């Protein structure tokens, strides 16, 4: 897990090697950045809400997810929990965050969701196959009756009977 300490202006003042490696920055480079510089714009309002309504009220946040941007521009998902640090006078001094890269977990979740979708599709196709098999079975039963009666009628009619050709066509169509 990565650990980072930011002052109340949001500047990264301390971090562990895991956090720096996760983002691709040196300690010196991070010291010139704020957590907002590391976070894509679409997450700023969400994170400010977490800080205002959880960290400042409870002195910590629930675990939440957002994204970070690496030095090379790559955006990746993280899960974090933030803790408020107060000085001896009780004034807000900064915040500690425990940060975990959840790229692999998200990849596995997506793969699982894709597999579930494929399973669902397979189940639908299996149901359609069973329905088609049932319809074919019922249709075959009806054709057997038609073929049976056509065959009996053909045996009873002479080849020169006017209906013989019609019954032969019915019989041949049933066989097809």
Short mmCIF file of N, CA and C in Angstrom, two decimals:
data_model
loop_
_atom_site.label_atom_id
_atom_site.label_comp_id
_atom_site.label_asym_id
_atom_site.label_seq_id
_atom_site.Cartn_x
_atom_site.Cartn_y
_atom_site.Cartn_z
N UNK A 1 0.84 -1.19 0.00
CA UNK A 1 0.00 0.00 0.00
C UNK A 1 0.87 1.24 0.00
N UNK A 2 0.39 2.26 -0.67
CA UNK A 2 1.08 3.54 -0.66
C UNK A 2 0.55 4.38 0.48
N UNK A 3 1.45 5.18 1.05
CA UNK A 3 1.08 6.12 2.11
C UNK A 3 1.54 7.49 1.67
N UNK A 4 0.69 8.49 1.87
CA UNK A 4 1.06 9.86 1.53
C UNK A 4 0.48 10.80 2.57
N UNK A 5 1.27 11.81 2.90
CA UNK A 5 0.84 12.86 3.81
C UNK A 5 0.77 14.16 3.03
N UNK A 6 -0.38 14.82 3.08
CA UNK A 6 -0.53 16.12 2.41
C UNK A 6 -0.86 17.18 3.44
N UNK A 7 -0.34 18.41 3.21
CA UNK A 7 -0.69 19.50 4.12
C UNK A 7 -2.08 20.00 3.77
N UNK A 8 -2.55 21.02 4.47
CA UNK A 8 -3.92 21.49 4.27
C UNK A 8 -4.10 22.23 2.93
N UNK A 9 -3.00 22.54 2.26
CA UNK A 9 -3.10 23.11 0.92
C UNK A 9 -3.10 22.00 -0.13
N UNK A 10 -2.92 20.75 0.31
CA UNK A 10 -2.98 19.61 -0.59
C UNK A 10 -1.63 19.15 -1.12
N UNK A 11 -0.52 19.82 -0.75
CA UNK A 11 0.79 19.43 -1.24
C UNK A 11 1.27 18.15 -0.56
N UNK A 12 1.86 17.28 -1.37
CA UNK A 12 2.38 16.01 -0.85
C UNK A 12 3.67 16.31 -0.09
N UNK A 13 3.66 16.10 1.21
CA UNK A 13 4.82 16.41 2.06
C UNK A 13 5.62 15.16 2.42
N UNK A 14 4.97 14.02 2.44
CA UNK A 14 5.66 12.76 2.72
C UNK A 14 4.97 11.66 1.94
N UNK A 15 5.76 10.64 1.59
CA UNK A 15 5.18 9.47 0.92
C UNK A 15 6.14 8.32 1.08
N UNK A 16 5.61 7.11 0.98
CA UNK A 16 6.50 5.95 1.04
C UNK A 16 6.90 5.54 -0.38
N UNK A 17 7.86 4.64 -0.46
CA UNK A 17 8.39 4.19 -1.74
C UNK A 17 7.28 3.58 -2.61
N UNK A 18 6.37 2.85 -1.99
CA UNK A 18 5.28 2.21 -2.74
C UNK A 18 4.41 3.26 -3.44
N UNK A 19 4.10 4.35 -2.75
CA UNK A 19 3.29 5.42 -3.34
C UNK A 19 4.03 6.06 -4.51
N UNK A 20 5.31 6.33 -4.32
CA UNK A 20 6.11 6.96 -5.39
C UNK A 20 6.24 6.04 -6.60
N UNK A 21 6.46 4.76 -6.34
CA UNK A 21 6.57 3.78 -7.43
C UNK A 21 5.24 3.66 -8.17
N UNK A 22 4.14 3.67 -7.41
CA UNK A 22 2.80 3.56 -7.99
C UNK A 22 2.56 4.69 -9.01
N UNK A 23 3.05 5.89 -8.69
CA UNK A 23 2.80 7.06 -9.53
C UNK A 23 3.95 7.39 -10.48
N UNK A 24 5.13 6.85 -10.21
CA UNK A 24 6.27 7.10 -11.09
C UNK A 24 7.01 8.40 -10.83
N UNK A 25 6.81 9.01 -9.67
CA UNK A 25 7.47 10.27 -9.31
C UNK A 25 8.55 10.03 -8.26
N UNK A 26 9.52 10.94 -8.23
CA UNK A 26 10.48 10.95 -7.13
C UNK A 26 9.87 11.71 -5.96
N UNK A 27 10.48 11.59 -4.82
CA UNK A 27 9.98 12.31 -3.64
C UNK A 27 10.02 13.81 -3.88
N UNK A 28 11.08 14.30 -4.52
CA UNK A 28 11.22 15.72 -4.80
C UNK A 28 10.13 16.20 -5.76
N UNK A 29 9.85 15.41 -6.80
CA UNK A 29 8.81 15.79 -7.76
C UNK A 29 7.44 15.84 -7.07
N UNK A 30 7.18 14.87 -6.22
CA UNK A 30 5.89 14.84 -5.52
C UNK A 30 5.73 16.04 -4.60
N UNK A 31 6.81 16.51 -4.01
CA UNK A 31 6.72 17.62 -3.06
C UNK A 31 6.23 18.91 -3.73
N UNK A 32 6.33 18.98 -5.05
CA UNK A 32 5.86 20.16 -5.79
C UNK A 32 4.41 20.00 -6.28
N UNK A 33 3.81 18.84 -6.01
CA UNK A 33 2.47 18.55 -6.52
C UNK A 33 1.45 18.47 -5.38
N UNK A 34 0.20 18.74 -5.73
CA UNK A 34 -0.89 18.52 -4.77
C UNK A 34 -1.59 17.22 -5.14
N UNK A 35 -2.40 16.73 -4.23
CA UNK A 35 -3.16 15.51 -4.57
C UNK A 35 -4.11 15.77 -5.73
N UNK A 36 -4.52 17.01 -5.93
CA UNK A 36 -5.38 17.33 -7.07
C UNK A 36 -4.60 17.23 -8.38
N UNK A 37 -3.29 17.53 -8.33
CA UNK A 37 -2.47 17.39 -9.54
C UNK A 37 -2.38 15.92 -9.96
N UNK A 38 -2.50 15.03 -9.01
CA UNK A 38 -2.38 13.59 -9.26
C UNK A 38 -3.72 12.96 -9.63
N UNK A 39 -4.78 13.71 -9.43
CA UNK A 39 -6.14 13.20 -9.61
C UNK A 39 -6.79 13.80 -10.85
N UNK A 40 -7.33 12.98 -11.75
CA UNK A 40 -8.04 13.54 -12.92
C UNK A 40 -9.17 14.47 -12.47
N UNK A 41 -9.39 15.50 -13.23
CA UNK A 41 -10.36 16.56 -12.91
C UNK A 41 -11.74 16.03 -12.52
N UNK A 42 -12.18 14.97 -13.21
CA UNK A 42 -13.54 14.47 -12.95
C UNK A 42 -13.74 13.99 -11.52
N UNK A 43 -12.67 13.77 -10.77
CA UNK A 43 -12.76 13.29 -9.39
C UNK A 43 -12.65 14.41 -8.35
N UNK A 44 -12.34 15.64 -8.75
CA UNK A 44 -12.07 16.70 -7.78
C UNK A 44 -13.27 17.01 -6.88
N UNK A 45 -14.45 17.19 -7.47
CA UNK A 45 -15.64 17.51 -6.67
C UNK A 45 -16.01 16.34 -5.76
N UNK A 46 -15.91 15.13 -6.29
CA UNK A 46 -16.21 13.94 -5.49
C UNK A 46 -15.29 13.87 -4.28
N UNK A 47 -14.00 14.06 -4.51
CA UNK A 47 -13.04 13.96 -3.40
C UNK A 47 -13.21 15.10 -2.42
N UNK A 48 -13.51 16.29 -2.90
CA UNK A 48 -13.75 17.41 -1.98
C UNK A 48 -14.94 17.12 -1.08
N UNK A 49 -15.96 16.48 -1.64
CA UNK A 49 -17.11 16.09 -0.84
C UNK A 49 -16.71 15.09 0.25
N UNK A 50 -15.85 14.13 -0.09
CA UNK A 50 -15.36 13.15 0.90
C UNK A 50 -14.61 13.87 2.02
N UNK A 51 -13.72 14.78 1.65
CA UNK A 51 -12.92 15.51 2.65
C UNK A 51 -13.84 16.34 3.54
N UNK A 52 -14.74 17.09 2.94
CA UNK A 52 -15.62 17.98 3.70
C UNK A 52 -16.61 17.22 4.57
N UNK A 53 -17.24 16.20 4.01
CA UNK A 53 -18.34 15.53 4.72
C UNK A 53 -17.95 14.29 5.51
N UNK A 54 -16.73 13.82 5.32
CA UNK A 54 -16.28 12.66 6.10
C UNK A 54 -15.03 12.98 6.91
N UNK A 55 -13.96 13.36 6.24
CA UNK A 55 -12.68 13.56 6.92
C UNK A 55 -12.77 14.68 7.94
N UNK A 56 -13.29 15.85 7.56
CA UNK A 56 -13.36 16.98 8.47
C UNK A 56 -14.36 16.75 9.61
N UNK A 57 -15.35 15.90 9.39
CA UNK A 57 -16.35 15.63 10.43
C UNK A 57 -15.94 14.46 11.32
N UNK A 58 -15.51 13.35 10.71
CA UNK A 58 -15.21 12.12 11.46
C UNK A 58 -13.72 11.93 11.75
N UNK A 59 -12.88 12.79 11.17
CA UNK A 59 -11.42 12.68 11.24
C UNK A 59 -10.88 11.55 10.37
N UNK A 60 -11.71 10.93 9.56
CA UNK A 60 -11.28 9.91 8.61
C UNK A 60 -12.41 9.72 7.59
N UNK A 61 -12.06 9.04 6.52
CA UNK A 61 -13.08 8.75 5.50
C UNK A 61 -13.36 7.25 5.48
N UNK A 62 -14.47 6.91 4.87
CA UNK A 62 -14.69 5.52 4.52
C UNK A 62 -13.71 5.19 3.40
N UNK A 63 -13.51 3.92 3.12
CA UNK A 63 -12.71 3.53 1.97
C UNK A 63 -13.50 3.93 0.72
N UNK A 64 -12.83 4.60 -0.20
CA UNK A 64 -13.50 5.02 -1.44
C UNK A 64 -12.57 4.80 -2.62
N UNK A 65 -13.16 4.85 -3.80
CA UNK A 65 -12.40 4.63 -5.02
C UNK A 65 -12.38 5.91 -5.85
N UNK A 66 -11.28 6.09 -6.52
CA UNK A 66 -11.13 7.18 -7.49
C UNK A 66 -10.02 6.75 -8.44
N UNK A 67 -9.47 7.70 -9.18
CA UNK A 67 -8.36 7.39 -10.08
C UNK A 67 -7.21 8.35 -9.81
N UNK A 68 -6.01 7.88 -10.09
CA UNK A 68 -4.81 8.72 -10.07
C UNK A 68 -4.23 8.75 -11.47
N UNK A 69 -3.43 9.77 -11.73
CA UNK A 69 -2.72 9.88 -13.00
C UNK A 69 -1.23 9.74 -12.71
N UNK A 70 -0.58 8.79 -13.35
CA UNK A 70 0.85 8.58 -13.19
C UNK A 70 1.62 9.70 -13.90
N UNK A 71 2.90 9.77 -13.62
CA UNK A 71 3.77 10.76 -14.25
C UNK A 71 3.70 10.66 -15.78
N UNK A 72 3.59 9.42 -16.29
CA UNK A 72 3.53 9.22 -17.75
C UNK A 72 2.14 9.48 -18.34
N UNK A 73 1.19 9.91 -17.50
CA UNK A 73 -0.16 10.24 -17.98
C UNK A 73 -1.17 9.11 -17.86
N UNK A 74 -0.70 7.91 -17.58
CA UNK A 74 -1.59 6.77 -17.43
C UNK A 74 -2.53 6.98 -16.24
N UNK A 75 -3.80 6.76 -16.45
CA UNK A 75 -4.79 6.86 -15.38
C UNK A 75 -5.10 5.45 -14.89
N UNK A 76 -5.14 5.28 -13.57
CA UNK A 76 -5.41 3.95 -13.02
C UNK A 76 -6.29 4.08 -11.77
N UNK A 77 -7.06 3.03 -11.47
CA UNK A 77 -7.98 3.08 -10.33
C UNK A 77 -7.25 2.81 -9.01
N UNK A 78 -7.68 3.53 -7.98
CA UNK A 78 -7.15 3.31 -6.63
C UNK A 78 -8.30 3.27 -5.64
N UNK A 79 -7.97 2.68 -4.51
CA UNK A 79 -8.89 2.67 -3.37
C UNK A 79 -8.10 3.33 -2.24
N UNK A 80 -8.75 4.21 -1.51
CA UNK A 80 -8.02 4.88 -0.45
C UNK A 80 -8.90 5.20 0.74
N UNK A 81 -8.22 5.48 1.82
CA UNK A 81 -8.85 5.96 3.05
C UNK A 81 -7.99 7.09 3.55
N UNK A 82 -8.63 8.16 3.94
CA UNK A 82 -7.92 9.37 4.36
C UNK A 82 -8.20 9.65 5.83
N UNK A 83 -7.15 10.08 6.52
CA UNK A 83 -7.23 10.40 7.95
C UNK A 83 -6.79 11.84 8.18
N UNK A 84 -7.52 12.56 9.01
CA UNK A 84 -7.18 13.95 9.33
C UNK A 84 -6.13 13.96 10.44
N UNK A 85 -5.14 14.81 10.28
CA UNK A 85 -4.10 14.99 11.30
C UNK A 85 -4.29 16.39 11.89
N UNK A 86 -4.33 16.45 13.22
CA UNK A 86 -4.47 17.74 13.92
C UNK A 86 -3.21 18.00 14.73
N UNK A 87 -2.89 19.27 14.91
CA UNK A 87 -1.74 19.61 15.75
C UNK A 87 -2.15 19.59 17.23
N UNK A 88 -1.22 19.94 18.11
CA UNK A 88 -1.50 19.89 19.55
C UNK A 88 -2.60 20.85 19.98
N UNK A 89 -2.89 21.86 19.20
CA UNK A 89 -3.98 22.81 19.51
C UNK A 89 -5.32 22.35 18.93
N UNK A 90 -5.31 21.20 18.25
CA UNK A 90 -6.53 20.66 17.67
C UNK A 90 -6.84 21.22 16.29
N UNK A 91 -5.92 22.00 15.72
CA UNK A 91 -6.14 22.59 14.40
C UNK A 91 -5.78 21.57 13.31
N UNK A 92 -6.51 21.67 12.21
CA UNK A 92 -6.24 20.78 11.08
C UNK A 92 -4.84 21.08 10.54
N UNK A 93 -4.03 20.03 10.46
CA UNK A 93 -2.65 20.20 10.02
C UNK A 93 -2.39 19.56 8.65
N UNK A 94 -3.06 18.44 8.40
CA UNK A 94 -2.86 17.74 7.14
C UNK A 94 -3.68 16.46 7.12
N UNK A 95 -3.42 15.65 6.10
CA UNK A 95 -4.15 14.39 5.97
C UNK A 95 -3.21 13.28 5.51
N UNK A 96 -3.39 12.12 6.10
CA UNK A 96 -2.69 10.91 5.67
C UNK A 96 -3.64 10.10 4.83
N UNK A 97 -3.14 9.51 3.79
CA UNK A 97 -3.97 8.64 2.96
C UNK A 97 -3.25 7.31 2.77
N UNK A 98 -4.00 6.24 2.87
CA UNK A 98 -3.52 4.90 2.53
C UNK A 98 -4.10 4.61 1.16
N UNK A 99 -3.24 4.32 0.19
CA UNK A 99 -3.66 4.20 -1.20
C UNK A 99 -3.29 2.83 -1.74
N UNK A 100 -4.23 2.19 -2.39
CA UNK A 100 -3.98 0.87 -3.00
C UNK A 100 -4.36 0.92 -4.47
N UNK A 101 -3.44 0.49 -5.31
CA UNK A 101 -3.70 0.36 -6.75
C UNK A 101 -4.62 -0.86 -6.93
N UNK A 102 -5.80 -0.63 -7.50
CA UNK A 102 -6.76 -1.72 -7.67
C UNK A 102 -6.95 -2.08 -9.14
N UNK A 103 -5.94 -1.78 -9.95
CA UNK A 103 -6.02 -2.10 -11.39
C UNK A 103 -6.28 -3.58 -11.63
N UNK A 104 -5.53 -4.42 -10.93
CA UNK A 104 -5.69 -5.87 -11.13
C UNK A 104 -7.07 -6.33 -10.70
N UNK A 105 -7.53 -5.83 -9.56
CA UNK A 105 -8.87 -6.20 -9.09
C UNK A 105 -9.94 -5.78 -10.08
N UNK A 106 -9.81 -4.57 -10.64
CA UNK A 106 -10.78 -4.09 -11.63
C UNK A 106 -10.72 -4.95 -12.88
N UNK A 107 -9.50 -5.35 -13.28
CA UNK A 107 -9.36 -6.20 -14.46
C UNK A 107 -10.05 -7.54 -14.23
N UNK A 108 -9.85 -8.12 -13.05
CA UNK A 108 -10.48 -9.40 -12.72
C UNK A 108 -12.00 -9.25 -12.65
N UNK A 109 -12.48 -8.16 -12.06
CA UNK A 109 -13.92 -7.92 -11.98
C UNK A 109 -14.53 -7.79 -13.38
N UNK A 110 -13.82 -7.09 -14.27
CA UNK A 110 -14.32 -6.95 -15.64
C UNK A 110 -14.34 -8.30 -16.35
N UNK A 111 -13.27 -9.09 -16.15
CA UNK A 111 -13.22 -10.41 -16.77
C UNK A 111 -14.36 -11.28 -16.25
N UNK A 112 -14.62 -11.20 -14.95
CA UNK A 112 -15.70 -11.98 -14.35
C UNK A 112 -17.05 -11.52 -14.91
N UNK A 113 -17.22 -10.21 -15.04
CA UNK A 113 -18.48 -9.69 -15.59
C UNK A 113 -18.66 -10.15 -17.03
N UNK A 114 -17.56 -10.12 -17.80
CA UNK A 114 -17.63 -10.59 -19.19
C UNK A 114 -18.00 -12.07 -19.24
N UNK A 115 -17.40 -12.87 -18.35
CA UNK A 115 -17.73 -14.30 -18.31
C UNK A 115 -19.19 -14.53 -17.93
N UNK A 116 -19.67 -13.74 -16.96
CA UNK A 116 -21.07 -13.86 -16.56
C UNK A 116 -21.99 -13.50 -17.72
N UNK A 117 -21.60 -12.48 -18.48
CA UNK A 117 -22.39 -12.08 -19.65
C UNK A 117 -22.40 -13.20 -20.70
N UNK A 118 -21.23 -13.83 -20.91
CA UNK A 118 -21.16 -14.94 -21.86
C UNK A 118 -22.01 -16.11 -21.37
N UNK A 119 -21.95 -16.39 -20.07
CA UNK A 119 -22.76 -17.48 -19.51
C UNK A 119 -24.24 -17.19 -19.71
N UNK A 120 -24.64 -15.94 -19.46
CA UNK A 120 -26.04 -15.56 -19.63
C UNK A 120 -26.46 -15.74 -21.09
N UNK A 121 -25.59 -15.32 -22.01
CA UNK A 121 -25.89 -15.48 -23.43
C UNK A 121 -25.99 -16.96 -23.79
N UNK A 122 -25.08 -17.77 -23.25
CA UNK A 122 -25.11 -19.21 -23.51
C UNK A 122 -26.39 -19.83 -22.98
N UNK A 123 -26.81 -19.40 -21.79
CA UNK A 123 -28.05 -19.91 -21.22
C UNK A 123 -29.25 -19.53 -22.07
N UNK A 124 -29.25 -18.29 -22.60
CA UNK A 124 -30.34 -17.88 -23.48
C UNK A 124 -30.36 -18.75 -24.74
N UNK A 125 -29.17 -18.98 -25.32
CA UNK A 125 -29.11 -19.81 -26.52
C UNK A 125 -29.55 -21.25 -26.22
N UNK A 126 -29.19 -21.74 -25.05
CA UNK A 126 -29.61 -23.08 -24.65
C UNK A 126 -31.14 -23.15 -24.55
N UNK A 127 -31.74 -22.11 -23.98
CA UNK A 127 -33.21 -22.06 -23.87
C UNK A 127 -33.86 -22.03 -25.23
N UNK A 128 -33.30 -21.22 -26.14
CA UNK A 128 -33.83 -21.15 -27.50
C UNK A 128 -33.70 -22.51 -28.16
N UNK A 129 -32.55 -23.18 -27.94
CA UNK A 129 -32.34 -24.51 -28.51
C UNK A 129 -33.35 -25.52 -27.99
N UNK A 130 -33.62 -25.46 -26.69
CA UNK A 130 -34.62 -26.38 -26.11
C UNK A 130 -36.00 -26.09 -26.68
N UNK A 131 -36.33 -24.81 -26.82
CA UNK A 131 -37.62 -24.43 -27.38
C UNK A 131 -37.72 -24.93 -28.83
N UNK A 132 -36.66 -24.69 -29.60
CA UNK A 132 -36.66 -25.15 -31.01
C UNK A 132 -36.76 -26.67 -31.07
N UNK A 133 -36.07 -27.35 -30.17
CA UNK A 133 -36.14 -28.82 -30.14
C UNK A 133 -37.55 -29.29 -29.83
N UNK A 134 -38.22 -28.61 -28.89
CA UNK A 134 -39.59 -28.97 -28.55
C UNK A 134 -40.55 -28.73 -29.70
N UNK A 135 -40.36 -27.58 -30.37
CA UNK A 135 -41.21 -27.27 -31.52
C UNK A 135 -40.98 -28.29 -32.63
N UNK A 136 -39.70 -28.62 -32.88
CA UNK A 136 -39.38 -29.60 -33.93
C UNK A 136 -39.98 -30.96 -33.60
N UNK A 137 -39.92 -31.34 -32.32
CA UNK A 137 -40.49 -32.63 -31.92
C UNK A 137 -42.00 -32.65 -32.17
N UNK A 138 -42.67 -31.58 -31.74
CA UNK A 138 -44.12 -31.50 -31.95
C UNK A 138 -44.46 -31.48 -33.44
N UNK A 139 -43.67 -30.73 -34.21
CA UNK A 139 -43.89 -30.66 -35.66
C UNK A 139 -43.67 -32.02 -36.30
N UNK A 140 -42.64 -32.71 -35.85
CA UNK A 140 -42.35 -34.06 -36.38
C UNK A 140 -43.50 -35.02 -36.08
N UNK A 141 -44.09 -34.90 -34.88
CA UNK A 141 -45.23 -35.74 -34.54
C UNK A 141 -46.40 -35.49 -35.50
N UNK A 142 -46.64 -34.20 -35.79
CA UNK A 142 -47.73 -33.87 -36.72
C UNK A 142 -47.42 -34.38 -38.14
N UNK A 143 -46.16 -34.24 -38.56
CA UNK A 143 -45.78 -34.72 -39.89
C UNK A 143 -45.93 -36.24 -39.99
N UNK A 144 -45.63 -36.93 -38.90
CA UNK A 144 -45.76 -38.40 -38.91
C UNK A 144 -47.20 -38.80 -39.19
N UNK A 145 -48.12 -38.07 -38.59
CA UNK A 145 -49.54 -38.36 -38.83
C UNK A 145 -49.90 -38.09 -40.29
N UNK A 146 -49.45 -36.93 -40.81
CA UNK A 146 -49.73 -36.57 -42.21
C UNK A 146 -49.13 -37.61 -43.15
N UNK A 147 -47.88 -37.98 -42.90
CA UNK A 147 -47.22 -38.98 -43.75
C UNK A 147 -47.93 -40.33 -43.68
N UNK A 148 -48.32 -40.70 -42.48
CA UNK A 148 -49.01 -41.98 -42.31
C UNK A 148 -50.30 -42.04 -43.08
N UNK A 149 -51.13 -41.01 -42.95
CA UNK A 149 -52.41 -41.00 -43.66
C UNK A 149 -52.21 -40.86 -45.17
N UNK A 150 -51.20 -40.05 -45.59
CA UNK A 150 -50.93 -39.92 -47.03
C UNK A 150 -50.50 -41.25 -47.61
N UNK A 151 -49.68 -41.99 -46.88
CA UNK A 151 -49.21 -43.30 -47.35
C UNK A 151 -50.38 -44.29 -47.46
N UNK A 152 -51.23 -44.29 -46.46
CA UNK A 152 -52.41 -45.18 -46.50
C UNK A 152 -53.31 -44.81 -47.68
N UNK A 153 -53.53 -43.52 -47.87
CA UNK A 153 -54.40 -43.08 -48.97
C UNK A 153 -53.80 -43.44 -50.32
N UNK A 154 -52.46 -43.30 -50.43
CA UNK A 154 -51.81 -43.64 -51.70
C UNK A 154 -51.92 -45.13 -52.00
N UNK A 155 -51.87 -45.95 -50.98
CA UNK A 155 -52.01 -47.40 -51.19
C UNK A 155 -53.42 -47.74 -51.68
N UNK A 156 -54.40 -46.95 -51.23
CA UNK A 156 -55.79 -47.23 -51.60
C UNK A 156 -56.17 -46.66 -52.97
N UNK A 157 -55.38 -45.71 -53.48
CA UNK A 157 -55.72 -45.08 -54.77
C UNK A 157 -54.87 -45.68 -55.89
N UNK A 158 -55.51 -45.81 -57.02
CA UNK A 158 -54.74 -46.26 -58.18
C UNK A 158 -53.95 -45.08 -58.71
N UNK A 159 -52.89 -45.38 -59.48
CA UNK A 159 -52.01 -44.32 -59.99
C UNK A 159 -52.74 -43.40 -60.98
N UNK A 160 -53.82 -43.85 -61.58
CA UNK A 160 -54.52 -43.00 -62.52
C UNK A 160 -55.64 -42.18 -61.86
N UNK A 161 -55.78 -42.31 -60.53
CA UNK A 161 -56.79 -41.52 -59.79
C UNK A 161 -56.36 -40.05 -59.80
N UNK A 162 -57.32 -39.10 -59.97
CA UNK A 162 -56.97 -37.67 -60.07
C UNK A 162 -56.27 -37.13 -58.81
N UNK A 163 -56.48 -37.74 -57.64
CA UNK A 163 -55.87 -37.24 -56.40
C UNK A 163 -54.53 -37.91 -56.08
N UNK A 164 -54.18 -38.91 -56.87
CA UNK A 164 -52.95 -39.65 -56.59
C UNK A 164 -51.72 -38.73 -56.63
N UNK A 165 -51.63 -37.87 -57.65
CA UNK A 165 -50.46 -36.96 -57.79
C UNK A 165 -50.43 -35.96 -56.65
N UNK A 166 -51.62 -35.46 -56.25
CA UNK A 166 -51.67 -34.50 -55.14
C UNK A 166 -51.20 -35.15 -53.84
N UNK A 167 -51.65 -36.35 -53.59
CA UNK A 167 -51.24 -37.07 -52.37
C UNK A 167 -49.74 -37.40 -52.41
N UNK A 168 -49.23 -37.70 -53.58
CA UNK A 168 -47.79 -37.98 -53.72
C UNK A 168 -46.98 -36.74 -53.38
N UNK A 169 -47.45 -35.59 -53.83
CA UNK A 169 -46.74 -34.32 -53.51
C UNK A 169 -46.80 -34.02 -52.02
N UNK A 170 -47.94 -34.27 -51.40
CA UNK A 170 -48.06 -34.09 -49.94
C UNK A 170 -47.10 -35.00 -49.21
N UNK A 171 -47.06 -36.25 -49.64
CA UNK A 171 -46.17 -37.25 -49.01
C UNK A 171 -44.69 -36.83 -49.17
N UNK A 172 -44.30 -36.46 -50.39
CA UNK A 172 -42.90 -36.05 -50.65
C UNK A 172 -42.52 -34.80 -49.84
N UNK A 173 -43.45 -33.84 -49.75
CA UNK A 173 -43.19 -32.64 -48.97
C UNK A 173 -43.01 -32.99 -47.49
N UNK A 174 -43.83 -33.90 -47.00
CA UNK A 174 -43.69 -34.34 -45.61
C UNK A 174 -42.35 -35.02 -45.35
N UNK A 175 -41.90 -35.81 -46.30
CA UNK A 175 -40.59 -36.47 -46.15
C UNK A 175 -39.46 -35.44 -46.11
N UNK A 176 -39.58 -34.42 -46.96
CA UNK A 176 -38.54 -33.38 -46.97
C UNK A 176 -38.52 -32.65 -45.66
#
